[in-house]
Amino acid sequence: MKKYISCVASSAVASFYISELQSKNTPKMHCYKTITNTSARLKESDIVSSPSGRLGHDLAGSVHTAKENRLARYIKRLVSELHIIHEMNREMDIVLVANAKLIGLIRKELPTSLSQSVILEVEKDYVSLPVDELTGHLRDLLYPVLKSA
């Protein structure tokens, strides 16, 4: 029986599942924790009211909007939560499920200790799927990976 941590994320919400795959026909998955990014659905004007506060700059001179800055903070929080869950379950591998942009942002924030535990990245938006459907999709993708490990 192989256990793993699944992080299923969108820009608005991330759910962390503890899963076990006993065989291809008997996966089990339960939601351990969910975090939200309340500003994901807000307009830029709703996040900050003063025009001078809407843009930020980094050391390279790139300009970032308030919404981008909030997304970056949300990604850092997501990775921090994933790190905490993984610290409590070190033997478990990690599966990341999100759209391509978010996977890229998450990947940039992952410390080496976590990135070495990632066994699968799924570039899909499965965050709104019922757990039974999500389990089926991940089972079909994971079974060959876990079987060969």
Coordinates of N, CA and C in Angstrom, one line a residue:
M1 N 0.9 -1.2 0.0 CA 0.0 0.0 0.0 C 0.9 1.2 0.0
K2 N 0.7 2.1 -1.0 CA 1.6 3.3 -1.1 C 0.7 4.5 -0.8
K3 N 1.2 5.4 0.1 CA 0.6 6.6 0.5 C 1.3 7.8 -0.2
Y4 N 0.5 8.8 -0.5 CA 1.1 10.0 -1.1 C 0.2 11.2 -0.7
I5 N 0.8 12.4 -0.9 CA 0.1 13.7 -0.6 C -0.2 14.3 -2.0
S6 N -1.4 14.6 -2.2 CA -1.9 15.3 -3.4 C -2.2 16.8 -3.1
C7 N -1.6 17.7 -3.8 CA -2.0 19.1 -3.7 C -2.7 19.5 -5.0
V8 N -4.0 19.7 -4.9 CA -4.9 20.1 -6.0 C -5.2 21.5 -5.9
A9 N -4.7 22.4 -6.8 CA -4.8 23.8 -6.6 C -5.3 24.6 -7.8
S10 N -5.9 25.7 -7.5 CA -6.3 26.7 -8.5 C -5.7 28.0 -7.9
S11 N -5.9 29.1 -8.6 CA -5.5 30.4 -8.1 C -6.3 30.8 -6.9
A12 N -7.5 30.2 -6.7 CA -8.4 30.6 -5.6 C -8.4 29.6 -4.4
V13 N -8.1 28.4 -4.6 CA -8.2 27.4 -3.6 C -7.2 26.3 -3.8
A14 N -6.7 25.7 -2.7 CA -5.8 24.5 -2.8 C -6.3 23.6 -1.7
S15 N -6.4 22.3 -2.1 CA -6.8 21.2 -1.2 C -5.6 20.2 -1.1
F16 N -5.3 19.8 0.1 CA -4.3 18.8 0.3 C -4.9 17.5 0.7
Y17 N -4.7 16.5 0.0 CA -5.2 15.1 0.2 C -4.2 14.2 0.7
I18 N -4.5 13.3 1.6 CA -3.7 12.2 2.0 C -4.4 11.0 1.3
S19 N -3.6 10.3 0.5 CA -4.2 9.3 -0.3 C -3.4 8.0 -0.2
E20 N -4.0 6.9 -0.4 CA -3.3 5.6 -0.5 C -3.9 4.8 -1.6
L21 N -3.0 4.1 -2.3 CA -3.4 3.3 -3.5 C -3.0 1.9 -3.1
Q22 N -4.0 1.1 -2.7 CA -3.8 -0.3 -2.4 C -3.6 -1.1 -3.6
S23 N -4.5 -0.8 -4.6 CA -4.4 -1.5 -5.9 C -5.1 -0.5 -6.9
K24 N -5.1 -0.9 -8.1 CA -5.7 0.0 -9.1 C -7.2 0.2 -8.8
N25 N -7.8 -0.8 -8.2 CA -9.3 -0.7 -8.0 C -9.7 -0.2 -6.6
T26 N -8.7 0.0 -5.7 CA -9.1 0.5 -4.4 C -8.3 1.7 -3.9
P27 N -8.4 2.8 -4.5 CA -7.8 4.0 -4.0 C -8.6 4.6 -2.9
K28 N -7.9 5.2 -1.9 CA -8.6 6.0 -0.9 C -8.0 7.4 -0.8
M29 N -8.9 8.4 -0.7 CA -8.4 9.7 -0.7 C -9.2 10.5 0.3
H30 N -8.6 11.3 1.2 CA -9.4 12.2 2.1 C -8.7 13.5 2.1
C31 N -9.5 14.6 2.2 CA -9.0 15.9 2.2 C -8.5 16.2 3.6
Y32 N -7.2 16.6 3.7 CA -6.5 16.9 5.0 C -6.7 18.3 5.3
K33 N -6.6 19.2 4.3 CA -6.6 20.7 4.6 C -6.9 21.4 3.3
T34 N -7.6 22.5 3.4 CA -7.9 23.4 2.3 C -7.5 24.8 2.7
I35 N -6.9 25.5 1.8 CA -6.6 27.0 2.0 C -7.2 27.7 0.8
T36 N -7.5 29.0 1.1 CA -8.1 29.8 0.0 C -7.2 31.1 -0.2
N37 N -7.4 31.6 -1.4 CA -6.8 32.9 -1.8 C -8.0 33.8 -2.1
T38 N -8.5 34.5 -1.1 CA -9.7 35.3 -1.2 C -9.6 36.4 -2.3
S39 N -8.4 36.8 -2.6 CA -8.3 37.9 -3.6 C -8.2 37.4 -5.0
A40 N -8.3 36.1 -5.2 CA -8.2 35.5 -6.6 C -9.3 36.0 -7.5
R41 N -10.5 36.2 -7.0 CA -11.6 36.6 -7.8 C -11.9 38.1 -7.8
L42 N -11.1 38.8 -7.0 CA -11.3 40.3 -7.0 C -10.6 41.0 -8.2
K43 N -11.2 42.1 -8.5 CA -10.6 43.0 -9.5 C -9.4 43.7 -8.9
E44 N -8.5 44.1 -9.7 CA -7.3 44.9 -9.3 C -7.8 46.1 -8.4
S45 N -8.8 46.8 -8.9 CA -9.3 48.0 -8.2 C -9.9 47.7 -6.8
D46 N -10.3 46.4 -6.6 CA -10.9 46.0 -5.3 C -9.8 45.7 -4.3
I47 N -8.6 45.4 -4.8 CA -7.5 45.0 -3.9 C -6.8 46.2 -3.3
V48 N -6.6 47.2 -4.2 CA -6.0 48.5 -3.7 C -6.8 49.6 -4.3
S49 N -6.9 50.7 -3.5 CA -7.7 51.8 -4.0 C -6.9 52.9 -4.6
S50 N -5.6 53.1 -4.2 CA -4.8 54.2 -4.8 C -4.0 53.7 -5.9
P51 N -4.0 54.5 -7.0 CA -3.2 54.1 -8.2 C -1.7 53.8 -7.9
S52 N -1.2 54.6 -7.0 CA 0.2 54.4 -6.7 C 0.5 53.1 -6.0
G53 N -0.5 52.5 -5.3 CA -0.3 51.3 -4.6 C -0.6 50.1 -5.4
R54 N -1.0 50.2 -6.7 CA -1.3 49.1 -7.5 C -0.1 48.3 -8.0
L55 N 1.0 49.0 -8.2 CA 2.1 48.4 -8.8 C 3.3 48.2 -7.8
G56 N 4.0 47.1 -7.9 CA 5.2 46.9 -7.1 C 6.4 46.7 -8.1
H57 N 7.6 46.8 -7.6 CA 8.8 46.6 -8.4 C 9.6 45.6 -7.6
D58 N 10.3 44.8 -8.4 CA 11.3 43.9 -7.7 C 12.7 44.4 -8.1
L59 N 13.7 43.8 -7.6 CA 15.1 44.2 -7.8 C 15.5 44.3 -9.3
A60 N 14.9 43.5 -10.1 CA 15.3 43.5 -11.5 C 14.5 44.6 -12.3
G61 N 13.7 45.3 -11.6 CA 12.9 46.4 -12.2 C 11.6 46.0 -12.8
S62 N 11.2 44.7 -12.7 CA 9.9 44.2 -13.2 C 8.8 44.8 -12.4
V63 N 7.7 45.1 -13.1 CA 6.5 45.7 -12.4 C 5.5 44.5 -12.1
H64 N 5.0 44.5 -10.9 CA 4.0 43.5 -10.5 C 2.8 44.2 -10.0
T65 N 1.6 43.7 -10.4 CA 0.4 44.3 -9.9 C 0.1 43.7 -8.5
A66 N -0.8 44.3 -7.8 CA -1.2 43.9 -6.5 C -1.7 42.5 -6.6
K67 N -2.5 42.2 -7.6 CA -3.0 40.8 -7.8 C -1.9 39.8 -7.9
E68 N -0.9 40.1 -8.7 CA 0.2 39.2 -8.9 C 1.0 39.0 -7.6
N69 N 1.1 40.1 -6.8 CA 1.8 40.0 -5.5 C 1.0 39.1 -4.5
R70 N -0.3 39.2 -4.6 CA -1.1 38.4 -3.7 C -1.1 36.9 -4.1
L71 N -1.0 36.7 -5.4 CA -0.9 35.3 -5.9 C 0.5 34.7 -5.5
A72 N 1.5 35.5 -5.5 CA 2.8 35.1 -5.1 C 2.8 34.7 -3.6
R73 N 2.1 35.5 -2.8 CA 2.0 35.2 -1.4 C 1.2 33.9 -1.1
Y74 N 0.2 33.8 -1.9 CA -0.7 32.6 -1.8 C 0.2 31.3 -2.2
I75 N 1.0 31.4 -3.2 CA 1.8 30.3 -3.6 C 2.8 30.0 -2.5
K76 N 3.4 31.0 -1.9 CA 4.3 30.7 -0.8 C 3.6 30.1 0.4
R77 N 2.4 30.5 0.6 CA 1.6 29.8 1.7 C 1.3 28.4 1.4
L78 N 0.9 28.2 0.1 CA 0.6 26.8 -0.4 C 1.8 25.9 -0.2
V79 N 3.0 26.4 -0.6 CA 4.2 25.6 -0.5 C 4.5 25.4 1.0
S80 N 4.3 26.4 1.8 CA 4.6 26.2 3.2 C 3.7 25.2 3.9
E81 N 2.4 25.2 3.5 CA 1.5 24.2 4.0 C 1.9 22.8 3.5
L82 N 2.3 22.7 2.3 CA 2.7 21.4 1.7 C 4.0 20.9 2.5
H83 N 4.9 21.8 2.8 CA 6.1 21.5 3.5 C 5.7 20.9 4.9
I84 N 4.8 21.6 5.6 CA 4.4 21.1 6.9 C 3.8 19.7 6.9
I85 N 2.9 19.5 5.9 CA 2.3 18.2 5.7 C 3.3 17.2 5.4
H86 N 4.2 17.5 4.5 CA 5.3 16.5 4.2 C 6.2 16.2 5.3
E87 N 6.5 17.2 6.2 CA 7.3 17.0 7.3 C 6.7 16.0 8.3
M88 N 5.4 16.0 8.4 CA 4.7 15.0 9.2 C 4.5 13.7 8.6
N89 N 4.7 13.6 7.3 CA 4.6 12.4 6.5 C 5.7 12.2 5.5
R90 N 6.9 12.2 6.1 CA 8.1 12.2 5.2 C 8.2 11.0 4.2
E91 N 7.6 9.9 4.5 CA 7.7 8.8 3.6 C 6.8 8.9 2.4
M92 N 5.9 9.9 2.4 CA 5.0 10.0 1.3 C 5.6 10.9 0.2
D93 N 5.3 10.4 -1.0 CA 5.6 11.2 -2.2 C 4.5 12.3 -2.4
I94 N 4.8 13.2 -3.3 CA 3.9 14.3 -3.6 C 3.4 14.3 -5.0
V95 N 2.1 14.6 -5.2 CA 1.5 14.8 -6.5 C 1.0 16.2 -6.6
L96 N 1.4 17.0 -7.6 CA 0.9 18.3 -7.8 C -0.1 18.4 -8.9
V97 N -1.3 19.0 -8.7 CA -2.3 19.1 -9.7 C -2.8 20.6 -9.8
A98 N -2.5 21.2 -10.9 CA -2.9 22.6 -11.1 C -2.7 22.9 -12.6
N99 N -3.2 24.1 -13.0 CA -2.9 24.5 -14.4 C -1.4 24.8 -14.6
A100 N -1.0 24.9 -15.8 CA 0.4 25.0 -16.1 C 1.1 26.2 -15.4
K101 N 0.4 27.3 -15.4 CA 1.0 28.5 -14.8 C 1.2 28.3 -13.3
L102 N 0.2 27.8 -12.6 CA 0.4 27.5 -11.2 C 1.5 26.5 -10.9
I103 N 1.5 25.4 -11.7 CA 2.5 24.4 -11.5 C 3.9 25.1 -11.6
G104 N 4.1 26.0 -12.6 CA 5.4 26.7 -12.7 C 5.7 27.5 -11.5
L105 N 4.7 28.3 -11.0 CA 4.9 29.1 -9.8 C 5.2 28.3 -8.6
I106 N 4.5 27.2 -8.4 CA 4.7 26.3 -7.3 C 6.1 25.7 -7.4
R107 N 6.5 25.2 -8.6 CA 7.8 24.6 -8.8 C 8.9 25.5 -8.4
K108 N 8.8 26.8 -8.7 CA 9.8 27.8 -8.4 C 10.0 28.0 -6.9
E109 N 8.9 27.8 -6.1 CA 8.9 28.0 -4.7 C 9.3 26.8 -3.9
L110 N 9.2 25.6 -4.5 CA 9.5 24.4 -3.8 C 11.0 24.3 -3.4
P111 N 11.2 24.0 -2.1 CA 12.6 23.7 -1.7 C 13.0 22.4 -2.3
T112 N 14.3 22.1 -2.4 CA 14.8 20.9 -3.0 C 14.3 19.7 -2.2
S113 N 14.1 19.8 -0.9 CA 13.6 18.6 -0.2 C 12.2 18.2 -0.6
L114 N 11.4 19.2 -1.0 CA 10.1 18.9 -1.5 C 10.1 18.5 -2.9
S115 N 10.8 19.2 -3.8 CA 10.8 18.9 -5.2 C 11.3 17.5 -5.5
Q116 N 12.2 17.0 -4.6 CA 12.7 15.6 -4.8 C 11.6 14.6 -4.5
S117 N 10.6 15.0 -3.8 CA 9.5 14.0 -3.4 C 8.3 14.1 -4.4
V118 N 8.4 15.0 -5.3 CA 7.3 15.1 -6.3 C 7.4 14.0 -7.3
I119 N 6.4 13.1 -7.4 CA 6.5 12.0 -8.4 C 5.7 12.2 -9.6
L120 N 4.7 13.2 -9.5 CA 3.8 13.4 -10.7 C 3.3 14.9 -10.6
E121 N 3.3 15.5 -11.8 CA 2.7 16.8 -11.9 C 1.6 16.7 -13.0
V122 N 0.4 17.1 -12.7 CA -0.7 17.0 -13.6 C -1.2 18.4 -13.9
E123 N -1.0 18.8 -15.1 CA -1.4 20.2 -15.5 C -2.9 20.2 -16.0
K124 N -3.7 20.1 -15.0 CA -5.2 20.2 -15.2 C -5.8 20.9 -14.0
D125 N -7.0 21.5 -14.3 CA -7.7 22.2 -13.2 C -8.8 21.2 -12.7
Y126 N -8.4 20.4 -11.7 CA -9.3 19.4 -11.1 C -9.9 19.9 -9.7
V127 N -9.7 21.1 -9.4 CA -10.0 21.6 -8.0 C -11.5 21.5 -7.7
S128 N -12.4 21.6 -8.7 CA -13.8 21.5 -8.5 C -14.4 20.1 -8.6
L129 N -13.6 19.2 -9.0 CA -14.1 17.8 -9.1 C -14.5 17.2 -7.8
P130 N -15.6 16.4 -7.8 CA -15.9 15.6 -6.6 C -14.7 14.7 -6.3
V131 N -14.6 14.3 -5.0 CA -13.4 13.5 -4.6 C -13.4 12.1 -5.3
D132 N -14.6 11.6 -5.6 CA -14.6 10.3 -6.3 C -14.0 10.4 -7.7
E133 N -14.4 11.5 -8.4 CA -13.9 11.7 -9.8 C -12.4 12.0 -9.7
L134 N -12.0 12.9 -8.8 CA -10.6 13.2 -8.7 C -9.7 11.9 -8.4
T135 N -10.3 11.1 -7.5 CA -9.6 9.9 -7.1 C -9.4 9.0 -8.4
G136 N -10.4 8.9 -9.2 CA -10.3 8.1 -10.4 C -9.3 8.6 -11.4
H137 N -9.3 9.9 -11.6 CA -8.3 10.5 -12.5 C -6.8 10.3 -12.0
L138 N -6.6 10.6 -10.7 CA -5.3 10.4 -10.2 C -4.9 8.9 -10.1
R139 N -5.8 8.1 -9.8 CA -5.5 6.6 -9.8 C -5.0 6.2 -11.1
D140 N -5.7 6.6 -12.2 CA -5.3 6.2 -13.5 C -3.9 6.7 -13.9
L141 N -3.6 7.9 -13.4 CA -2.3 8.5 -13.7 C -1.2 8.0 -12.8
L142 N -1.5 7.7 -11.6 CA -0.5 7.3 -10.6 C -0.2 5.8 -10.6
Y143 N -1.1 5.0 -10.9 CA -0.9 3.5 -10.8 C 0.3 3.1 -11.5
P144 N 0.5 3.5 -12.8 CA 1.8 3.1 -13.5 C 3.0 3.6 -12.8
V145 N 3.0 4.9 -12.3 CA 4.1 5.5 -11.7 C 4.5 4.7 -10.4
L146 N 3.5 4.5 -9.5 CA 3.7 3.8 -8.2 C 4.1 2.4 -8.4
K147 N 3.5 1.7 -9.4 CA 3.8 0.3 -9.7 C 5.3 0.1 -10.0
S148 N 5.8 1.1 -10.8 CA 7.2 0.9 -11.3 C 8.2 1.4 -10.2
A149 N 7.7 2.0 -9.1 CA 8.7 2.5 -8.1 C 9.1 1.4 -7.1

